[in-house]
Short mmCIF file of C-alpha atoms in Angstrom, two decimals:
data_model
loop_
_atom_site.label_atom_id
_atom_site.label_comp_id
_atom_site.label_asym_id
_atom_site.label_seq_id
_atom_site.Cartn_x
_atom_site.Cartn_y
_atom_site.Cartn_z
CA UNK W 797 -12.78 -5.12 -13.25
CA UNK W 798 -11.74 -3.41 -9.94
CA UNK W 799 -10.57 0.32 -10.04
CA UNK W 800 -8.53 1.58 -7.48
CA UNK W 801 -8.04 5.42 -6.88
CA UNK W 802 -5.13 6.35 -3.93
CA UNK W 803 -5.61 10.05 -2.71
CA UNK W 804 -4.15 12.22 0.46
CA UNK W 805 -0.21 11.84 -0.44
CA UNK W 806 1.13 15.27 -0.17
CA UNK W 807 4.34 17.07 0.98
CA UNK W 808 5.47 16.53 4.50
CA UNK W 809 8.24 17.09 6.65
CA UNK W 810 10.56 14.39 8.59
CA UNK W 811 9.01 13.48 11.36
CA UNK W 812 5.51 14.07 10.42
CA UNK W 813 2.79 11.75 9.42
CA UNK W 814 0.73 11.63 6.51
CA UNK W 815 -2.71 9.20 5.68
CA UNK W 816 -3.17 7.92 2.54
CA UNK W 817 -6.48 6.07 1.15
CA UNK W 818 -7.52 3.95 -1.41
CA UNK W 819 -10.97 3.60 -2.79
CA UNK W 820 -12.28 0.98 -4.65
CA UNK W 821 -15.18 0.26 -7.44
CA UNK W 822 -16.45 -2.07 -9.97
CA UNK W 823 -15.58 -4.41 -6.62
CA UNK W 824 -15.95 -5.82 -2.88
CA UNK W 825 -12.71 -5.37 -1.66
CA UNK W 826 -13.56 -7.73 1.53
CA UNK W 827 -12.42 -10.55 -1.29
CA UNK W 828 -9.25 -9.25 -2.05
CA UNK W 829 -5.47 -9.26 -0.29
CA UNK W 830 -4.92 -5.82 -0.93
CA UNK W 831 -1.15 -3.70 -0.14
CA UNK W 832 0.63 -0.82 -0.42
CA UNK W 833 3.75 -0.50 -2.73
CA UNK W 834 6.10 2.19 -3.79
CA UNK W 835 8.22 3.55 -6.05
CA UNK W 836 11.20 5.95 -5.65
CA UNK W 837 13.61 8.13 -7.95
CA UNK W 838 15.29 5.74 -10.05
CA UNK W 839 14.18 2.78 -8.12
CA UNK W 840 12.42 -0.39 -8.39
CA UNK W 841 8.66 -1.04 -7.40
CA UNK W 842 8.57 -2.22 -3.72
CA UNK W 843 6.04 -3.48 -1.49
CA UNK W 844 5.62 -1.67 1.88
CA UNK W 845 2.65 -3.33 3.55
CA UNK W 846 -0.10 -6.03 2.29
CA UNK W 847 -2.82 -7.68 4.30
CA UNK W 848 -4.44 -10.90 3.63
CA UNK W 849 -8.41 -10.91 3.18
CA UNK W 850 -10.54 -12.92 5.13
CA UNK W 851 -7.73 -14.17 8.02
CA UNK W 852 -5.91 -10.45 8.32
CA UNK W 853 -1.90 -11.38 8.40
CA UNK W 854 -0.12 -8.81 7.12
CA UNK W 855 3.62 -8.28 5.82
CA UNK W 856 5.68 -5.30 6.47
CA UNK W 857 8.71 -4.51 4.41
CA UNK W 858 11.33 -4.12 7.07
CA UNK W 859 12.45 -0.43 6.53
CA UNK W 860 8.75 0.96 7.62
CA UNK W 861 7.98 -2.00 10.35
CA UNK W 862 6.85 0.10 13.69
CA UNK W 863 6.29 3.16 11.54
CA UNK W 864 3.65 2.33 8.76
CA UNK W 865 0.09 0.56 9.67
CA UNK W 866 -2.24 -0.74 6.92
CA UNK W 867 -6.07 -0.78 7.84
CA UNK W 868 -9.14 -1.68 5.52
CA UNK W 869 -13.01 -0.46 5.53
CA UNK W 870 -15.26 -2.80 3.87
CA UNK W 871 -17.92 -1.30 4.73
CA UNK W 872 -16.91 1.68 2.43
CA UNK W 873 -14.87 -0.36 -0.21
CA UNK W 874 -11.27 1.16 1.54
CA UNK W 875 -8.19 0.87 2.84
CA UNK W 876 -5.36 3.31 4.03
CA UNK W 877 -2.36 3.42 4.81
CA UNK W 878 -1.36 5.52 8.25
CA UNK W 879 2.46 6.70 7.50
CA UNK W 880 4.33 8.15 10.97
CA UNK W 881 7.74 9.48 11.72
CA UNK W 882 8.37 9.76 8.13
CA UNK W 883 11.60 9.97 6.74
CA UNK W 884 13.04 11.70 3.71
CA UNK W 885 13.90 8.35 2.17
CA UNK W 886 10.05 7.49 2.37
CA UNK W 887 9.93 9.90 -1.03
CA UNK W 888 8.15 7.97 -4.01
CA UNK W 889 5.02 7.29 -5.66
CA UNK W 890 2.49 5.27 -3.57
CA UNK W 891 0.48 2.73 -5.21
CA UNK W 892 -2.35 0.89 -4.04
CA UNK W 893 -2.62 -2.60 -5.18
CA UNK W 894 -5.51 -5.75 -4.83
CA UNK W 895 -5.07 -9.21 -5.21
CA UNK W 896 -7.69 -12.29 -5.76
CA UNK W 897 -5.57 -15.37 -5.13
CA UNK W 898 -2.35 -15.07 -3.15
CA UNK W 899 -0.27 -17.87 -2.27
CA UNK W 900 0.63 -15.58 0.69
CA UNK W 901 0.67 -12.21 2.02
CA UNK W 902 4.51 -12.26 2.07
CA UNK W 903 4.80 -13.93 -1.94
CA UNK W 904 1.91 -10.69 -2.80
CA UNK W 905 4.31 -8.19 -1.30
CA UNK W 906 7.72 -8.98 -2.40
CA UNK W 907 6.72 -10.38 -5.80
CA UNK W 908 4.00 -7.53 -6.30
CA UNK W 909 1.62 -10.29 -7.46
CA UNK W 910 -0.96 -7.88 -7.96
CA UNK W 911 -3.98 -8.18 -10.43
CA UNK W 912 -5.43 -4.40 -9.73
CA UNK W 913 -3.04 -1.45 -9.45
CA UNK W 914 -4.14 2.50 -8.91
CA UNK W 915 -2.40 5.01 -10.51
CA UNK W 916 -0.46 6.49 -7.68
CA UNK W 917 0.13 9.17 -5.48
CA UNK W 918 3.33 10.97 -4.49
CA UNK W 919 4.33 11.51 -1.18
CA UNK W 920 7.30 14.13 -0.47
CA UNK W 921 9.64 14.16 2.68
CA UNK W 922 11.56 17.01 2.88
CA UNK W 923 12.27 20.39 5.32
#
């Protein structure tokens, strides 16, 4: 069973950047897809950004494309997610997410087929 635990969201103004991380146990994440997803104020789940294990292609939901990069650590059982120019629509609960089996990085991020979720961290946009 694979625990994931996000950390660094925070309060930040537009414009500014913000890291968050994801740490992983009971697991080698160098075997898992693993993504990004996040949840606003009265909205739906959404994946942001997910990268494949083993061959690296990623998926970027359009609205952070050019702003958001996804990087992993398997050396120290992490991944991140490196936030810039943020906006004040960027305002929900981050989630980190692994998958074992994905028919694609793509079907993982916009169907959220996720087996390992964290519990979330908020990030906050605003002057």
């Amino acid at each position: 069973q694979v625990q994931l635990v996000e950390s660094g969201g925070n309060l930040v103004q537009p414009g500014g950047s913000l890291r968050l991380s994801c740490s992983a146990s009971g697991g080698t994440l160098d075997r898992y897809s693993v993504g990004w997803f996040r949840q606003g104020p009265g909205k739906e789940r959404e994946g942001v950004l997910c990268i494949k294990a083993h061959d690296g292609s990623t998926y970027y939901a359009d609205s952070v494309r050019g702003r958001f990069s996804i990087s992993r650590d398997n050396a120290t059982n992490t991944f991140s997610l490196l936030m810039n120019s943020l906006k004040p629509e960027d305002t929900s609960i981050y989630y980190c997410a692994a998958a074992a089996w994905i028919p694609s990085i793509q079907f993982m991020c916009m169907h959220k087929l996720v087996a390992y979720w964290g519990r979330g961290t908020q990030v906050t946009v605003s002057s």
